[in-house]
PDB file of C-alpha atoms in Angstrom:
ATOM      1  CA  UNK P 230      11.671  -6.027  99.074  1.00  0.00           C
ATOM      2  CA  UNK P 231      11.596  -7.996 102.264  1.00  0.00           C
ATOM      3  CA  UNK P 232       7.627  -7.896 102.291  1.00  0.00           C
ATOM      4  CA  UNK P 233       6.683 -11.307 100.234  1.00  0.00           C
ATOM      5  CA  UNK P 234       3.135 -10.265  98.740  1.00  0.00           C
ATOM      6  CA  UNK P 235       4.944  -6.558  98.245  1.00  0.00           C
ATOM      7  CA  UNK P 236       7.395  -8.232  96.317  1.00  0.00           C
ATOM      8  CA  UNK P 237       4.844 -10.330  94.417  1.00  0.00           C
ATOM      9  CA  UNK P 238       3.283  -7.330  93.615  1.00  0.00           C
ATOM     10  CA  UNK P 239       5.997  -5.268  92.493  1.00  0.00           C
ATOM     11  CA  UNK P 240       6.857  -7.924  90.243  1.00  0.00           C
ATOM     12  CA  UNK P 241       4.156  -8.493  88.918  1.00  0.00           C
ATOM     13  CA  UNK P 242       3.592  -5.169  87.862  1.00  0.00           C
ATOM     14  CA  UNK P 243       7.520  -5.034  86.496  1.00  0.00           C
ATOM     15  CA  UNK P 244       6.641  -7.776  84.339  1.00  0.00           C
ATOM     16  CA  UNK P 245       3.401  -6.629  83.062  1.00  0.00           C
ATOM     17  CA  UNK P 246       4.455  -3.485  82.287  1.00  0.00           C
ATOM     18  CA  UNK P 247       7.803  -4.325  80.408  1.00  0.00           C
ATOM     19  CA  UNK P 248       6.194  -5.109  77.064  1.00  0.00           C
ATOM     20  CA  UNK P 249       7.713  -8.852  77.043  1.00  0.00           C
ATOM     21  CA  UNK P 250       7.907 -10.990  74.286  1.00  0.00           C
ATOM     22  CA  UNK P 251       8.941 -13.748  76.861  1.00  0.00           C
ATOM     23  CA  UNK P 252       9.838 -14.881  80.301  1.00  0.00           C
ATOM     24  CA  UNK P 253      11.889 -17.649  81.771  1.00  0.00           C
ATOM     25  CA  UNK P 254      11.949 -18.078  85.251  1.00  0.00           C
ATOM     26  CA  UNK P 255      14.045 -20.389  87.259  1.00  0.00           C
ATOM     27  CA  UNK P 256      13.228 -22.083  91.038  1.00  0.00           C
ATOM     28  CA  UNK P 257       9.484 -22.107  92.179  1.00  0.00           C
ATOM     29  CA  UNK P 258       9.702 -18.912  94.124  1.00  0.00           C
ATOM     30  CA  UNK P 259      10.419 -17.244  90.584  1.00  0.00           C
ATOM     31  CA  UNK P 260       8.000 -19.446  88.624  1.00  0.00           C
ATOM     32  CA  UNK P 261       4.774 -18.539  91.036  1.00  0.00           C
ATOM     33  CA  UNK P 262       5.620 -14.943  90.954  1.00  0.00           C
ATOM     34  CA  UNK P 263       6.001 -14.919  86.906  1.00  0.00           C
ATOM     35  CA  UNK P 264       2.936 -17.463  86.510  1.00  0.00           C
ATOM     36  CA  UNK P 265       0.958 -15.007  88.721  1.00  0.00           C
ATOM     37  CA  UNK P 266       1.983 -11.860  86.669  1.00  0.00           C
ATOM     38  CA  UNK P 267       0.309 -13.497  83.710  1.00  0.00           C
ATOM     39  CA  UNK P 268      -3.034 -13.311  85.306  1.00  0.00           C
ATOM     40  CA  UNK P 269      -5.879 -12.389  84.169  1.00  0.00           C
ATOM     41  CA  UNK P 270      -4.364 -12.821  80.589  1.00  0.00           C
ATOM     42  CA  UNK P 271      -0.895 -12.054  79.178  1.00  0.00           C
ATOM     43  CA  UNK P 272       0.906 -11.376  75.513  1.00  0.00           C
ATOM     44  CA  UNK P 273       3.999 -12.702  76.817  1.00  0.00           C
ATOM     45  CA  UNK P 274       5.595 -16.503  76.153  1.00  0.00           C
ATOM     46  CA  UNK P 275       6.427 -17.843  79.856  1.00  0.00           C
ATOM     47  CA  UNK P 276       8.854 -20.602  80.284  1.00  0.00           C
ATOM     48  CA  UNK P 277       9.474 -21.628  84.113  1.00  0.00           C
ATOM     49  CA  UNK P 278      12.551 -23.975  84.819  1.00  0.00           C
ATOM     50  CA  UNK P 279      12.273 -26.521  87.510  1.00  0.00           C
ATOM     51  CA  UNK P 280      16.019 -27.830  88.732  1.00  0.00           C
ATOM     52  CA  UNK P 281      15.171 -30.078  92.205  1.00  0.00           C
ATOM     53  CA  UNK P 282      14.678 -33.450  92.422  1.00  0.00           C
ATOM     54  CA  UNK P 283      13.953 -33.791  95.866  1.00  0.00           C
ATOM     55  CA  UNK P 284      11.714 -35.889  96.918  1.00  0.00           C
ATOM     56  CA  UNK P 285      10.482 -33.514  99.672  1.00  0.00           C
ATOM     57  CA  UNK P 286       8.558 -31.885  96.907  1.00  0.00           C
ATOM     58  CA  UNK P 287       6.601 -34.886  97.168  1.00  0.00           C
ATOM     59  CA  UNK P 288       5.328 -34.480 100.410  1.00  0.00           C
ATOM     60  CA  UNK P 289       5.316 -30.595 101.039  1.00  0.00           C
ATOM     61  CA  UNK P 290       2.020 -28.988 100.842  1.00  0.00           C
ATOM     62  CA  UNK P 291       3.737 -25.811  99.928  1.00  0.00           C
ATOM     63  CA  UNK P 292       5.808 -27.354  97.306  1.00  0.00           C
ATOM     64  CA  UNK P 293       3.138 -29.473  95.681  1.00  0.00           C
ATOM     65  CA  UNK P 294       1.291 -25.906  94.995  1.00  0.00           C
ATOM     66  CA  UNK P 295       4.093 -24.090  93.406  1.00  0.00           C
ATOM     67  CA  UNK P 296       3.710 -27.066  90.692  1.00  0.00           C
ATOM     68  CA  UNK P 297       0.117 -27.006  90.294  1.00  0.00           C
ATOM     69  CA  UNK P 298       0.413 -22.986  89.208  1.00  0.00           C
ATOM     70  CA  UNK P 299       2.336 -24.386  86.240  1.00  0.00           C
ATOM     71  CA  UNK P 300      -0.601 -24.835  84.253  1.00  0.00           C
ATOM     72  CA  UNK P 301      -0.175 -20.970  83.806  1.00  0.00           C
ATOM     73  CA  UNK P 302       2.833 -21.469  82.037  1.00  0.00           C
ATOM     74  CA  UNK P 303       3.239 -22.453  78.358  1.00  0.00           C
ATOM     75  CA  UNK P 304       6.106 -24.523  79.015  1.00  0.00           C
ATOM     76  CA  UNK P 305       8.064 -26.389  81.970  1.00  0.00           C
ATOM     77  CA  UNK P 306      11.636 -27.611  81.615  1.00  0.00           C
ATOM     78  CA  UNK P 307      13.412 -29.269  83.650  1.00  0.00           C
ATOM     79  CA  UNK P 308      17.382 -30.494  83.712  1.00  0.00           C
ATOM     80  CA  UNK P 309      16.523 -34.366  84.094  1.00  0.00           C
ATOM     81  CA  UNK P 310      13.842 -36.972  83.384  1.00  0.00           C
ATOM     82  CA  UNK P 311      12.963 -37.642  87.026  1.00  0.00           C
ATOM     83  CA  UNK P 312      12.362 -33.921  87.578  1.00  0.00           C
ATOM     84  CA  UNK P 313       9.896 -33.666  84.978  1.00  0.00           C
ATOM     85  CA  UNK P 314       8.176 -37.208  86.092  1.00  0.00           C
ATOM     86  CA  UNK P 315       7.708 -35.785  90.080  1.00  0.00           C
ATOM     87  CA  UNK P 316       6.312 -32.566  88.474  1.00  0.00           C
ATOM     88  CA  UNK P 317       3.341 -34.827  86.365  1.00  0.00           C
ATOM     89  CA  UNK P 318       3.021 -37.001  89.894  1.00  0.00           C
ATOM     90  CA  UNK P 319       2.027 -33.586  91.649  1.00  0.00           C
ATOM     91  CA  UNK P 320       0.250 -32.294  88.604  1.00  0.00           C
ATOM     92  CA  UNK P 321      -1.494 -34.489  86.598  1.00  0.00           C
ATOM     93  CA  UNK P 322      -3.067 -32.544  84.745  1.00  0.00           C
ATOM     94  CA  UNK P 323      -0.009 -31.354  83.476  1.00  0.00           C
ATOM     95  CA  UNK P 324       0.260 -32.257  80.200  1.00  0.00           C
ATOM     96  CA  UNK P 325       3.231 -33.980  78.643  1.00  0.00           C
ATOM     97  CA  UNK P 326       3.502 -31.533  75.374  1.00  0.00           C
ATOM     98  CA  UNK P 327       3.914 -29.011  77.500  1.00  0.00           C
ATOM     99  CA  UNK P 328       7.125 -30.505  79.420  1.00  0.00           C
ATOM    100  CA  UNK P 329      10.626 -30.433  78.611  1.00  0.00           C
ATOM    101  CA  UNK P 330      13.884 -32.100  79.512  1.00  0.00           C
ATOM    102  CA  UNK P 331      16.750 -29.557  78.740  1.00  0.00           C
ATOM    103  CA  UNK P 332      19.688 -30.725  80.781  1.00  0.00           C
ATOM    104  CA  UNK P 333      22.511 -28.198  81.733  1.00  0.00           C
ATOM    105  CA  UNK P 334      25.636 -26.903  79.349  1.00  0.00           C
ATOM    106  CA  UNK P 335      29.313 -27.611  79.896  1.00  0.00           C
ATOM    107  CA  UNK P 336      31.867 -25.426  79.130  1.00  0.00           C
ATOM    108  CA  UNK P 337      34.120 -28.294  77.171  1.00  0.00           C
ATOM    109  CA  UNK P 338      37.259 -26.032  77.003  1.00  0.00           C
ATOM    110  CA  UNK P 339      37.127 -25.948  80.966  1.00  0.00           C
ATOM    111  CA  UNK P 340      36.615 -29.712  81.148  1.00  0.00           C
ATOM    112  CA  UNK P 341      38.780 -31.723  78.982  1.00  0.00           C
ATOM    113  CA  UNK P 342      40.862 -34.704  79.305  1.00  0.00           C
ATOM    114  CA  UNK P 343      44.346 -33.285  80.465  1.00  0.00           C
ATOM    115  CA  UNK P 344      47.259 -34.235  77.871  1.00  0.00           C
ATOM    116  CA  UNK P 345      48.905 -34.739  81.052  1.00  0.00           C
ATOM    117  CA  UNK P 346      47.135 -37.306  82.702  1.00  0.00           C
ATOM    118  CA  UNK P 347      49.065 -40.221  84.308  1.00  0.00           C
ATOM    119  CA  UNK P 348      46.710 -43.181  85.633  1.00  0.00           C
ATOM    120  CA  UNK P 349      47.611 -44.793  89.016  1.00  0.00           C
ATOM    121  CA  UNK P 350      49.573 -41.825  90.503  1.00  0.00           C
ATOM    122  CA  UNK P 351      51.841 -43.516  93.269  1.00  0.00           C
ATOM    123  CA  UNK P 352      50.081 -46.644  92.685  1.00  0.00           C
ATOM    124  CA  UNK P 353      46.835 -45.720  93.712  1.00  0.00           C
ATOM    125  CA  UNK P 354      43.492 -45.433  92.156  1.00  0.00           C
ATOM    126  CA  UNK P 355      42.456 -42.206  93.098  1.00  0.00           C
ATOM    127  CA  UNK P 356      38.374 -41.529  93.266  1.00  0.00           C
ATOM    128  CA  UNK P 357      37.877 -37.858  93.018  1.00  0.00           C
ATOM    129  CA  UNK P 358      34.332 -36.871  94.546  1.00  0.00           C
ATOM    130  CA  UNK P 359      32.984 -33.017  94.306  1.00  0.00           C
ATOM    131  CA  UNK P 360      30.119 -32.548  96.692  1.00  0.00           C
ATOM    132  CA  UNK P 361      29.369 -30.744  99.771  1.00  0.00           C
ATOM    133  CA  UNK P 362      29.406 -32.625 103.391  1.00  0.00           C
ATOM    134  CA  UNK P 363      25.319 -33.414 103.830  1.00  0.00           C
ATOM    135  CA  UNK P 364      24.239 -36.741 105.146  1.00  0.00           C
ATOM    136  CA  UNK P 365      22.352 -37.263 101.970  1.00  0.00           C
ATOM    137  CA  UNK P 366      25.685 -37.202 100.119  1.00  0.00           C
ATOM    138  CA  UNK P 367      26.316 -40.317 101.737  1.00  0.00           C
ATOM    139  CA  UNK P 368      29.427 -40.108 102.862  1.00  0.00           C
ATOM    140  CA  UNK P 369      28.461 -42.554 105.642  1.00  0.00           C
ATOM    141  CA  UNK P 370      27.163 -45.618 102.589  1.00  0.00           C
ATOM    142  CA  UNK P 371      30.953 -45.199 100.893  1.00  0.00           C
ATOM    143  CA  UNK P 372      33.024 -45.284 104.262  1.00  0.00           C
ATOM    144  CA  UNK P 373      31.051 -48.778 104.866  1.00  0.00           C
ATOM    145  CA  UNK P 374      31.303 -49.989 101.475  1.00  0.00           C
ATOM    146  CA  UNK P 375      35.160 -49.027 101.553  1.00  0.00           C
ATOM    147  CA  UNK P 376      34.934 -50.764 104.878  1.00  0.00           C
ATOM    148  CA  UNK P 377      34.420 -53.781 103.384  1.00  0.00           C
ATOM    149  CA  UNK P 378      36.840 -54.215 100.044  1.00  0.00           C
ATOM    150  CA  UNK P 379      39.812 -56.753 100.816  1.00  0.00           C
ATOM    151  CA  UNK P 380      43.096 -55.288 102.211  1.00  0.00           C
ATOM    152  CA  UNK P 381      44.610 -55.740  98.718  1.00  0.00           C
ATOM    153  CA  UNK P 382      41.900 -53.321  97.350  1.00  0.00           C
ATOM    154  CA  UNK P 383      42.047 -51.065 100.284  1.00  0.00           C
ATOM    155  CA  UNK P 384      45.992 -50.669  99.512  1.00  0.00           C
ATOM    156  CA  UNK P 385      45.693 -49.198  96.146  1.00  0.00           C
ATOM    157  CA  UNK P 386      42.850 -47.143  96.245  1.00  0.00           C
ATOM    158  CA  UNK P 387      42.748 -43.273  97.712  1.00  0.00           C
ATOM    159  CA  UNK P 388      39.552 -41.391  97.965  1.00  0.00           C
ATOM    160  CA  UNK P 389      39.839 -37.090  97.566  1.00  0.00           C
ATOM    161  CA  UNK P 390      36.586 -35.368  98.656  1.00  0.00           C
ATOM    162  CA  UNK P 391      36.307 -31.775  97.435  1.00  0.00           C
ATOM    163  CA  UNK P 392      33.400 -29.624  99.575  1.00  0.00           C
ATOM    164  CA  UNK P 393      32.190 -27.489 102.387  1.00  0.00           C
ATOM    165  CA  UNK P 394      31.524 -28.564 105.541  1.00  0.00           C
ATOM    166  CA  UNK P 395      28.299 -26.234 106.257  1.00  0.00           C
ATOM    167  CA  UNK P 396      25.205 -28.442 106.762  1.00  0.00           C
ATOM    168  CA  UNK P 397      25.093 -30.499 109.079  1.00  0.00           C
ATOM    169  CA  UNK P 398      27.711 -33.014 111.498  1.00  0.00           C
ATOM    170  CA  UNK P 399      28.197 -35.518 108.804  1.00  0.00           C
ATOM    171  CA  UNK P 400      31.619 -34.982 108.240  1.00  0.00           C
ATOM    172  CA  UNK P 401      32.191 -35.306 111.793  1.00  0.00           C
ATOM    173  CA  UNK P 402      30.836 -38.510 112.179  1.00  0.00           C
ATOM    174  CA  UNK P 403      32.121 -39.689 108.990  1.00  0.00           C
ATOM    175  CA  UNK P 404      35.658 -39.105 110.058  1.00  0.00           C
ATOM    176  CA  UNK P 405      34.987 -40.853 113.712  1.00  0.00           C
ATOM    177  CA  UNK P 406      34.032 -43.652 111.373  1.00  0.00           C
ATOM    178  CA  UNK P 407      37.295 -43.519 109.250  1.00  0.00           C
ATOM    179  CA  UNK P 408      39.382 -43.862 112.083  1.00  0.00           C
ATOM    180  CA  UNK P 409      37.279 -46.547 113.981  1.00  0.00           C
ATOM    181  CA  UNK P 410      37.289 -48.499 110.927  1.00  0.00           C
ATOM    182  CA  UNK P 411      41.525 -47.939 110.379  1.00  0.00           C
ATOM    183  CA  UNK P 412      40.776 -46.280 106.699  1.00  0.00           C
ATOM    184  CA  UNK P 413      42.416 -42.645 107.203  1.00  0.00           C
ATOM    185  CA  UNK P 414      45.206 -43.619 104.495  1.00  0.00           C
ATOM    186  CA  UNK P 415      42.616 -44.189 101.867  1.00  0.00           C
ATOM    187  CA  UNK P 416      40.071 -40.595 102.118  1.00  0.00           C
ATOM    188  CA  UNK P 417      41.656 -36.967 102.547  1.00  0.00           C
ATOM    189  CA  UNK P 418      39.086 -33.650 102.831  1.00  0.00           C
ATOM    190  CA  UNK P 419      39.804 -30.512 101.154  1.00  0.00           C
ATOM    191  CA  UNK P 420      37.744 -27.752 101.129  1.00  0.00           C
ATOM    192  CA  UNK P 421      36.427 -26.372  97.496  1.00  0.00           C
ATOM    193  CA  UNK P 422      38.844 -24.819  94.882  1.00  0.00           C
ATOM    194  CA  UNK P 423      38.585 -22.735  92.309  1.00  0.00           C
ATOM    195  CA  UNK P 424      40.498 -25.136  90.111  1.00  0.00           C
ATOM    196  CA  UNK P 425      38.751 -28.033  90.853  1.00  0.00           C
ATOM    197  CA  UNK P 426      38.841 -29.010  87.106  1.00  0.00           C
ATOM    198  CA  UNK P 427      42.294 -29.603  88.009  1.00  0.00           C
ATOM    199  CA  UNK P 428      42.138 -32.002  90.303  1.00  0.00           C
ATOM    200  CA  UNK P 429      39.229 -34.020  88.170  1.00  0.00           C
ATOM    201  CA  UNK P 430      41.388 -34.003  85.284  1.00  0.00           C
ATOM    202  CA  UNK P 431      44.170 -35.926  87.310  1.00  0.00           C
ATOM    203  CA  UNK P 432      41.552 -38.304  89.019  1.00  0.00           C
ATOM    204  CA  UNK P 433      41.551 -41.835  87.793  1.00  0.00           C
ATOM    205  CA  UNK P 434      37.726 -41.844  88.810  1.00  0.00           C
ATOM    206  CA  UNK P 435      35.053 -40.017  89.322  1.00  0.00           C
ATOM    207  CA  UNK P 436      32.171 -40.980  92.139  1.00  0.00           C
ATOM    208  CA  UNK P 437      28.853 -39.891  93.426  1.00  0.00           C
ATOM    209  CA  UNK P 438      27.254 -41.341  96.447  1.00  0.00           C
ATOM    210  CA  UNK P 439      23.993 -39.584  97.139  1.00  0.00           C
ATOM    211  CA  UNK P 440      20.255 -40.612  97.570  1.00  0.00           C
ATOM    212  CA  UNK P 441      19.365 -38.437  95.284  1.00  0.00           C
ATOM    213  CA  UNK P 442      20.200 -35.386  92.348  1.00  0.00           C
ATOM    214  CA  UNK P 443      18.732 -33.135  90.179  1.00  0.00           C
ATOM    215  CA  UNK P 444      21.119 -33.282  87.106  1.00  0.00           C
ATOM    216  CA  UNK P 445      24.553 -33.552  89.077  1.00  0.00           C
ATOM    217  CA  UNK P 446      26.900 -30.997  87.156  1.00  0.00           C
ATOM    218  CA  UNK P 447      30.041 -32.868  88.638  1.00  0.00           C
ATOM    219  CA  UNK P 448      29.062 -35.891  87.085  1.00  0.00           C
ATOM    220  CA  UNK P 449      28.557 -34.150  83.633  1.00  0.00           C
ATOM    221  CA  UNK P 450      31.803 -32.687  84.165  1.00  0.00           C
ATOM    222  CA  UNK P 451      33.323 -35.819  84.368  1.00  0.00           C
ATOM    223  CA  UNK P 452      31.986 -37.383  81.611  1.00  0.00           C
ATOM    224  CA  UNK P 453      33.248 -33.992  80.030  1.00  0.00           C
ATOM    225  CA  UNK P 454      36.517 -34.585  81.264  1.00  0.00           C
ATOM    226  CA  UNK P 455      37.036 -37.954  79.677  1.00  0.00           C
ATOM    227  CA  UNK P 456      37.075 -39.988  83.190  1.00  0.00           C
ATOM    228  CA  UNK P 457      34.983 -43.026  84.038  1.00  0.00           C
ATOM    229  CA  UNK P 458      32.515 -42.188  87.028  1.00  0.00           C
ATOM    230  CA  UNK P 459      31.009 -44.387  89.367  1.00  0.00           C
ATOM    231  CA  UNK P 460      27.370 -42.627  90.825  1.00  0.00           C
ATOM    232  CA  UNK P 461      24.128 -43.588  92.516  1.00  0.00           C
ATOM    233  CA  UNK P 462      21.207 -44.907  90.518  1.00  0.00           C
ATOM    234  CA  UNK P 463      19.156 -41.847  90.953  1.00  0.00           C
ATOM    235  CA  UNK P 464      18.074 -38.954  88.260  1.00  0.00           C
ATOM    236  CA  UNK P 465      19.059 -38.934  85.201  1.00  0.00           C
ATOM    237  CA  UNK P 466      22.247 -40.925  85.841  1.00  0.00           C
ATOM    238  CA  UNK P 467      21.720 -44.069  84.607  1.00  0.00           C
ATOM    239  CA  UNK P 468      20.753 -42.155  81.111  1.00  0.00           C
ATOM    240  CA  UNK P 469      24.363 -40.854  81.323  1.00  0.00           C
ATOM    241  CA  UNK P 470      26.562 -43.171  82.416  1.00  0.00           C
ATOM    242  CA  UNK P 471      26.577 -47.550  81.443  1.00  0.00           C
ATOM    243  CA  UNK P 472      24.621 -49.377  84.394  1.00  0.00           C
ATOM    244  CA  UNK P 473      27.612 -51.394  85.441  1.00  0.00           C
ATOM    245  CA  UNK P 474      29.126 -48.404  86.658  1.00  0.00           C
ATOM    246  CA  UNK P 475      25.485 -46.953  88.650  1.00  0.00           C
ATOM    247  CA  UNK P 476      24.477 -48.562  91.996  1.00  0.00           C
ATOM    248  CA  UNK P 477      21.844 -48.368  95.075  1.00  0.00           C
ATOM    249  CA  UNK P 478      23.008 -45.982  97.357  1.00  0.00           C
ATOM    250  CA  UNK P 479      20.896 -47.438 100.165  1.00  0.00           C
ATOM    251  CA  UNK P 480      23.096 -50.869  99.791  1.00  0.00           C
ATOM    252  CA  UNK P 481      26.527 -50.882 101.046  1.00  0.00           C
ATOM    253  CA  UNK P 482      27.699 -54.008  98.848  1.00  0.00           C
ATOM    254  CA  UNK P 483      26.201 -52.571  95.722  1.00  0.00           C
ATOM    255  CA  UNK P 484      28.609 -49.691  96.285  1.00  0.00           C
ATOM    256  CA  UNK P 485      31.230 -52.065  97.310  1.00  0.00           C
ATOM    257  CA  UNK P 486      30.580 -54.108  94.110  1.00  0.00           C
ATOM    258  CA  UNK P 487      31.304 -51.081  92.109  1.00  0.00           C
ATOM    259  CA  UNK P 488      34.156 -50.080  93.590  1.00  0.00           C
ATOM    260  CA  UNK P 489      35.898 -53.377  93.366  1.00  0.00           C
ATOM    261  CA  UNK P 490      34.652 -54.109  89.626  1.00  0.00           C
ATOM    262  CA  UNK P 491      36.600 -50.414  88.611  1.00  0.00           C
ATOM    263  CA  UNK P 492      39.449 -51.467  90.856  1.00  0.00           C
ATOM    264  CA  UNK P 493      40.066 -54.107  89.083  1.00  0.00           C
ATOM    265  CA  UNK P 494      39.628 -53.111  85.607  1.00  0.00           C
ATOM    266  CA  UNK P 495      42.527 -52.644  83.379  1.00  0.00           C
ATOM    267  CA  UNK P 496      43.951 -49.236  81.776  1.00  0.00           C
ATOM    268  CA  UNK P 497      42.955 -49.620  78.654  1.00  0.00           C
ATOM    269  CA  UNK P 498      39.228 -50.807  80.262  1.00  0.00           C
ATOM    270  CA  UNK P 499      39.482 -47.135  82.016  1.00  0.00           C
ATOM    271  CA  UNK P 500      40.297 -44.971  78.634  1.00  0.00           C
ATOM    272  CA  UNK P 501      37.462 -46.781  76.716  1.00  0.00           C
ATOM    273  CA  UNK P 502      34.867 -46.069  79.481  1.00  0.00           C
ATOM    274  CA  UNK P 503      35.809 -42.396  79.739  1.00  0.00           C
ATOM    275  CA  UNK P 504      36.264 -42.209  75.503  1.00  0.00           C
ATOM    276  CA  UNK P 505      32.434 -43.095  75.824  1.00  0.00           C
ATOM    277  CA  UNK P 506      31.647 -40.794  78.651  1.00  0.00           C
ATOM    278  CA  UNK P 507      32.990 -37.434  76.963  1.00  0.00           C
ATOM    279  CA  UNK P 508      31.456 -38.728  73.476  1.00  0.00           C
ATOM    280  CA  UNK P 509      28.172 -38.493  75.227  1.00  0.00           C
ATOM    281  CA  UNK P 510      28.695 -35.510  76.801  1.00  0.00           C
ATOM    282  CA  UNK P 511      29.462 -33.465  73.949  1.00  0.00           C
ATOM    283  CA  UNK P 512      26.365 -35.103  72.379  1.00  0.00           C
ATOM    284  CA  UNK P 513      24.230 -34.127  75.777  1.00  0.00           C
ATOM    285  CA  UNK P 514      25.845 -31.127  77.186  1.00  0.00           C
ATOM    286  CA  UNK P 515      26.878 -28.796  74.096  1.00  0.00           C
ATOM    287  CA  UNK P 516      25.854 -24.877  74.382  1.00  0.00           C
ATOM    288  CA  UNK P 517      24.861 -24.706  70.858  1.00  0.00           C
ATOM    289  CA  UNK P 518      21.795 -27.360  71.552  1.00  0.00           C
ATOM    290  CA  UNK P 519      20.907 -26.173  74.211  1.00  0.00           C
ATOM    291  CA  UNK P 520      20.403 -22.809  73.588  1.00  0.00           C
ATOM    292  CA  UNK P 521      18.483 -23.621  70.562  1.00  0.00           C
ATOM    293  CA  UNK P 522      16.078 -25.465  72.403  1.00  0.00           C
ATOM    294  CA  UNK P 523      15.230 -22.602  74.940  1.00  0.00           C
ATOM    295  CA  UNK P 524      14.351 -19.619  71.821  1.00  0.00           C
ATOM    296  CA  UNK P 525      12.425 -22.635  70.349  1.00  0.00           C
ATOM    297  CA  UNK P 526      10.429 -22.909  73.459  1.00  0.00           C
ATOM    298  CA  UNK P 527      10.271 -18.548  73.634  1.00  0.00           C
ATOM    299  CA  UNK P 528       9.356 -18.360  69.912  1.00  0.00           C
ATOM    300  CA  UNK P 529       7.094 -20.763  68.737  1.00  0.00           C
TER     301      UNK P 529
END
């Protein structure tokens, strides 16, 4: 239904008339419409699932009302921390019992350490980053921080980005910036595979560069996948990964710093760090939990 309030509407009556026991919606589009079919008065548990953490929703009168019509619903989850705490900034009144961190599964016998794994591939390091080409992926922040390692650094270490190119002329600029700085040898662009666990799997690294995330699913991937990962101090991230390896994505030599310090650790340094990164995410990102604690939230 193209119409918006016709499509409200024929929700709405969908919903009411389906004899429920519960709803989860996901996205704030979803969540108004299901939060609106509940008025006057409903039978039905309603769950609505918030997954941006963009701080636009700060700002945006539209956005800040989607959250306020929570208070309809008898539960709000989120898939990180900072979510949830931009939600209570916008609504207040929101009350805490009523929100939830549930962060998002991983299918573990997709993302695995590979038996076949050989660190240092033609004597490089190779950082594997998953993300599409927007400037708030930052691409622009690594390319200086890269910019400024020492030559011997620079030598060893290659940089694969997997992603579209779809939003904007970041890439383009980026890769002006490459060549002006004399860094094509260390990052090569590929557009996104299927198999990308493939390619993780043989990284020596994993990084993530933006100014912000909701719950990054290539980072919990990576932690999946046994490999250290080197990401932006936004979201939930520092949660998931050891601060050491987190910096400000706004500072060049804090992403320089990082770079160099994982550069320069030794083998055994990398296999312990990405030991504890799939412990945790087995702990974190298992179906089992998380499925329990979504019919907890429908049935109690």
């Amino acid at each position: 239904e193209p119409n918006y309030f016709k499509r409200l509407m024929k929700m709405r009556r969908y919903i009411r008339e389906g004899n429920f026991d519960a709803v989860l919606s996901f996205l704030e589009a979803a969540n108004f419409i299901c939060e609106i079919a509940g008025l006057p008065k409903r039978k039905w548990k309603l769950v609505v699932g918030e997954r941006s953490a963009n701080p636009k929703i700060l700002k945006s009168v539209k956005h800040r009302t989607y959250r306020w019509f929570h208070l309809l619903a008898d539960h709000v989850v989120a898939n990180s921390h900072e979510n949830i705490k931009m939600v209570r900034k916008i609504n207040p009144f929101l009350s805490k019992k009523k929100c939830h961190v549930i962060y998002n599964m991983v299918d573990f016998e997709k993302w695995k350490p590979s038996e076949i794994y050989e660190p240092l591939n033609n004597n490089k390091f190779k950082i594997v980053v998953v993300a599409s080409h927007r400037y708030l992926k930052n691409l622009n922040g690594l390319i200086e921080a890269v910019n400024m390692l020492s030559e011997e650094e620079k030598n060893k270490l290659q940089i694969d980005w997997y992603g579209e190119n779809s939003h904007d002329d970041s890439l383009q600029k980026a890769q002006n910036k490459i060549r002006e700085f004399g860094l094509s040898r260390i990052f090569n662009f590929y557009q996104p595979i299927l198999d990308i666990h493939k390619k993780v799997q043989e990284a020596d690294a994993i990084g993530l560069f933006s100014f912000y995330e909701g719950l990054p699913n290539a980072i919990c991937e990576a932690m999946a996948s046994g490999k250290p990962v080197i990401a932006s101090r936004v979201s939930d991230i520092p949660l998931l990964i050891d601060e050491q390896f987190t910096f400000d994505p706004t500072n060049y030599e804090s992403i320089t710093k990082r770079i160099s310090m994982i550069l320069n650790m030794r083998k055994n340094e990398w296999e312990e760090t990405g030991k504890k990164n799939q412990e945790k995410a087995l702990r974190l990102f298992n179906k089992e939990d998380i499925i329990n604690n979504y019919v907890s939230l429908l049935i109690d």
